[in-house]
Structures are given as structure tokens and as C-alpha cells.
mmCIF file of C-alpha atoms in Angstrom:
data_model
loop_
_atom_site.group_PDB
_atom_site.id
_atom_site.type_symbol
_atom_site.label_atom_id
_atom_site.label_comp_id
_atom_site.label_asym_id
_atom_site.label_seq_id
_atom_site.Cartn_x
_atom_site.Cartn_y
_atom_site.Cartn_z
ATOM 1 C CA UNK A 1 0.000 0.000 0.000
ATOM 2 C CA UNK A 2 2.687 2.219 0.643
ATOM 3 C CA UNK A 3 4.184 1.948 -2.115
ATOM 4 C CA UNK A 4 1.224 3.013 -4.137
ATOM 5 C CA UNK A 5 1.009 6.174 -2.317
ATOM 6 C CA UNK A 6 4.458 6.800 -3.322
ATOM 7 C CA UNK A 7 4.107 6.014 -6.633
ATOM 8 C CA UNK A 8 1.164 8.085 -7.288
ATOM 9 C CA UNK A 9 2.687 11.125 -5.378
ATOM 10 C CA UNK A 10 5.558 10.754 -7.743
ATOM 11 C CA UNK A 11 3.549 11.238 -10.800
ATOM 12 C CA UNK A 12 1.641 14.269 -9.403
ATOM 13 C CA UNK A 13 1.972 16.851 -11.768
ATOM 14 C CA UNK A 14 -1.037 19.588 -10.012
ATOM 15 C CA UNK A 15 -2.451 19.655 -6.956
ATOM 16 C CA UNK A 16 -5.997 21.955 -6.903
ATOM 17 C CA UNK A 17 -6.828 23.569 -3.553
ATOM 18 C CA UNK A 18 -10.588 24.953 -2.222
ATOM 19 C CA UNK A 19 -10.441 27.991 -0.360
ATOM 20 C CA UNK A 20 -12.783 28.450 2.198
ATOM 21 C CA UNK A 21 -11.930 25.787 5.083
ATOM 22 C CA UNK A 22 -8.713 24.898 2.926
ATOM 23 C CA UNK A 23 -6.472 27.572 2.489
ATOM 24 C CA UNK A 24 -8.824 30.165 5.192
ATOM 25 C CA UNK A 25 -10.340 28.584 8.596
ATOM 26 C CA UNK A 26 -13.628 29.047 6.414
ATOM 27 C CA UNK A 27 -14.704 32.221 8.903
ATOM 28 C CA UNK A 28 -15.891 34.768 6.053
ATOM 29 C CA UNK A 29 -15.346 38.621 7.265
ATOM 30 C CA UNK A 30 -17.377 41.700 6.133
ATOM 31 C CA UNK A 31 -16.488 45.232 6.477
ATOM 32 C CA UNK A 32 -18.887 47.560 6.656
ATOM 33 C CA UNK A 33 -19.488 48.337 3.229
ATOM 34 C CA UNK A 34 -19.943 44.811 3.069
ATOM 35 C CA UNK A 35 -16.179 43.682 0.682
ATOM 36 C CA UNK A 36 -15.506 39.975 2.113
ATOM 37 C CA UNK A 37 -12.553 39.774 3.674
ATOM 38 C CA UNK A 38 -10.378 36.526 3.850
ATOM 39 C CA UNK A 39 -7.500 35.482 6.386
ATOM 40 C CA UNK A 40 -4.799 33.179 4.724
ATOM 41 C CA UNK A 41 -2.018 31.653 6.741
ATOM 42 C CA UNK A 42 1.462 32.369 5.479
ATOM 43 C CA UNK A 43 3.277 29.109 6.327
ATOM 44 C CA UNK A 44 0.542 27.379 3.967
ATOM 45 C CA UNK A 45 1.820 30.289 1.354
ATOM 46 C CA UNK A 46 5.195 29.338 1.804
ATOM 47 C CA UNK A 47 4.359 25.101 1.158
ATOM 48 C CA UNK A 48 2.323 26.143 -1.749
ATOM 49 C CA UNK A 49 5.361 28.052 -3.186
ATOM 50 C CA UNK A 50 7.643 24.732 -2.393
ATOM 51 C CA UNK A 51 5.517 22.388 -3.671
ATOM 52 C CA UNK A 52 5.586 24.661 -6.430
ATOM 53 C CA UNK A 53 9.163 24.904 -6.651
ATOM 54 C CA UNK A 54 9.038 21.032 -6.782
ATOM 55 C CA UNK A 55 7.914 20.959 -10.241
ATOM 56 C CA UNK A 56 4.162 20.396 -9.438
ATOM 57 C CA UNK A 57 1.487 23.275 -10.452
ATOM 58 C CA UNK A 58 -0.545 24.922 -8.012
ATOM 59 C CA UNK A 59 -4.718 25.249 -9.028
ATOM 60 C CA UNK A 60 -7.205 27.306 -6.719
ATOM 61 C CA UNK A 61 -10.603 26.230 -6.953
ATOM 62 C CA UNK A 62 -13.231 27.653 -5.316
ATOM 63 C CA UNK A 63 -17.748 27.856 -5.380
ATOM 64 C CA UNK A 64 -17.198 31.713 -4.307
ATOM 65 C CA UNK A 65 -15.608 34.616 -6.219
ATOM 66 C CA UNK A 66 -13.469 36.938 -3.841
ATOM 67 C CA UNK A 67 -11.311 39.661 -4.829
ATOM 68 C CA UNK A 68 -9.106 38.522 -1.850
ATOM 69 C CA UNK A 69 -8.291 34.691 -3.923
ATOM 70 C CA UNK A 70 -6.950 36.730 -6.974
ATOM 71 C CA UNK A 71 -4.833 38.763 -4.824
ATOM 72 C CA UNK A 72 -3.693 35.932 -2.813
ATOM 73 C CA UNK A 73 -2.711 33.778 -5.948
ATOM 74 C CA UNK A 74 -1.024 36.874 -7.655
ATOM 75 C CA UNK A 75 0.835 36.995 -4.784
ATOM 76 C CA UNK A 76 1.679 33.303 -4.705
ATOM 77 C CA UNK A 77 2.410 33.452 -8.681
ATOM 78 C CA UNK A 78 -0.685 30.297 -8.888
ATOM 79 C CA UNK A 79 -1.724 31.458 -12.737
ATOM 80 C CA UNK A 80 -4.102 28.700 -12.546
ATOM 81 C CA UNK A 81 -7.496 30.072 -10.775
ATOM 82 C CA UNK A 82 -11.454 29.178 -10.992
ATOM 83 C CA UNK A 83 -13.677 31.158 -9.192
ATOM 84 C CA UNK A 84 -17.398 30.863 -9.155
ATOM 85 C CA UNK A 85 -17.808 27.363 -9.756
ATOM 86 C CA UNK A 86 -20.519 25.460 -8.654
ATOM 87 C CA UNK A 87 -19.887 22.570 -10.296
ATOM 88 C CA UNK A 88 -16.221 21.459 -9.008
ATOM 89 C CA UNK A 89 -15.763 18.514 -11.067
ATOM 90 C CA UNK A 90 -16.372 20.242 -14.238
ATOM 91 C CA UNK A 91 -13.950 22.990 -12.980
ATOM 92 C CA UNK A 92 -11.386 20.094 -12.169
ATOM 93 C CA UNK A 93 -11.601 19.185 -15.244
ATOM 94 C CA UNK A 94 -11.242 22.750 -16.971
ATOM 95 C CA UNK A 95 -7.600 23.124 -14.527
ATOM 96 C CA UNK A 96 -6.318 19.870 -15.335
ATOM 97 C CA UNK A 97 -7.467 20.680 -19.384
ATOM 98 C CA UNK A 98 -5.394 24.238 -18.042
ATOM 99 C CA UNK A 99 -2.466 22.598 -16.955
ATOM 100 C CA UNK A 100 -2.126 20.043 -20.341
ATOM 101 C CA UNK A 101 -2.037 17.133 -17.321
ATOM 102 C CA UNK A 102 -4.049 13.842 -16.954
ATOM 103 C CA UNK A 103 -6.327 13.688 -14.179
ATOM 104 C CA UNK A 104 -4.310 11.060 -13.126
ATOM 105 C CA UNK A 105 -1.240 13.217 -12.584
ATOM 106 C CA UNK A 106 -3.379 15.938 -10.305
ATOM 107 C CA UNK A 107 -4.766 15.608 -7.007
ATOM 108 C CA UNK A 108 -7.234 17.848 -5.048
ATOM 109 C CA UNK A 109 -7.752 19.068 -1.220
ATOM 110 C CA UNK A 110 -11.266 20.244 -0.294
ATOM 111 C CA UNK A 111 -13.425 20.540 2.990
ATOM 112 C CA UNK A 112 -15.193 17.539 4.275
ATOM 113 C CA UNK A 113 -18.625 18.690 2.799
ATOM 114 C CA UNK A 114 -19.413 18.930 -0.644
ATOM 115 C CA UNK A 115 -21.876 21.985 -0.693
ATOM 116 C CA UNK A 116 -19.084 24.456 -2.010
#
């Protein structure tokens, strides 16, 4: 079994990350004109830009659309980005088509539920 897991981490090629709960505690902050506000944690900045530096392309994938995501991923230099997508497999599918990878080669982290 282990050596499975090994195997298929070697031929990772993009790894796709949800936001909210994933890459934010999933609290969701509003100022008072009402722009949603995100808190990201820097060490998980830093591993993105390792795994990066690795040779394996960072996604973000996320149901909501936040200003806060595309600064965040400028930031991070993550070129690969979907916003707004209710339908996260056919948004997997559009970053893997993105990143000219099989969906073999990418894996995915999202929060327990599958609402977002």
C-alpha cells in the first residue's frame, strides 16, 4: 500500500486547492461596506510556493468569487485560478485541461462537505 502512495505522489503533476476551510479557517469577514474579507495563513503560502518549486502546479478552486483569492494567488504566482464554480468537477476538469495534465497526474484538497 505504501508503495502506491508513493508512486502516485511521484507522478503528481497539479495539486488543486478549495479555499474556504482549505487555504482560510472558512470564517468569512465583512467590512462595513460589506467587501468579504479573507484570512490566509502564510506558512501554507510558503508550502504552496515549495511544492511549487518542486515541479508540481498549483490550481485554486473555489464555489465563491473573492477579490481577496486573486490577490492571494497573484501573490503566490498560482496562474491557474477558478472562481465561481458550482460545479467542481467540471472545474477540475477545466484546470487539469489548463495545466495540459491527466487527471491522473493531479490531485485535489477540499473541505469535508461537498456543498461548495
Amino acid at each position: 500500500m505504501r508503495e502506491d502512495v508513493l508512486d502516485r505522489m511521484r507522478k503528481l503533476r497539479l495539486m488543486i486547492f478549495d479555499v474556504d476551510g482549505v487555504l482560510t479557517d472558512g470564517t468569512l469577514y465583512f467590512s462595513e461596506t460589506g467587501a468579504e474579507l479573507k484570512a490566509f495563513n502564510a506558512r501554507d503560502g510558503h508550502g504552496l510556493k515549495i511544492l511549487k518549486e518542486s515541479g508540481v502546479e498549483v490550481a485554486i478552486l473555489s464555489a465563491r468569487r473573492s477579490r481577496a483569492v486573486e490577490v492571494r494567488a497573484a501573490e503566490l504566482g498560482i496562474t491557474l485560478v477558478e472562481q465561481g464554480s458550482a460545479d467542481k468537477s467540471a472545474a477540475f476538469e477545466r484546470l487539469v485541461g489548463r495545466a495540459r495534465v491527466s487527471a491522473a497526474a493531479a490531485g485535489a484538497v477540499a473541505r469535508g462537505d461537498s456543498t461548495r
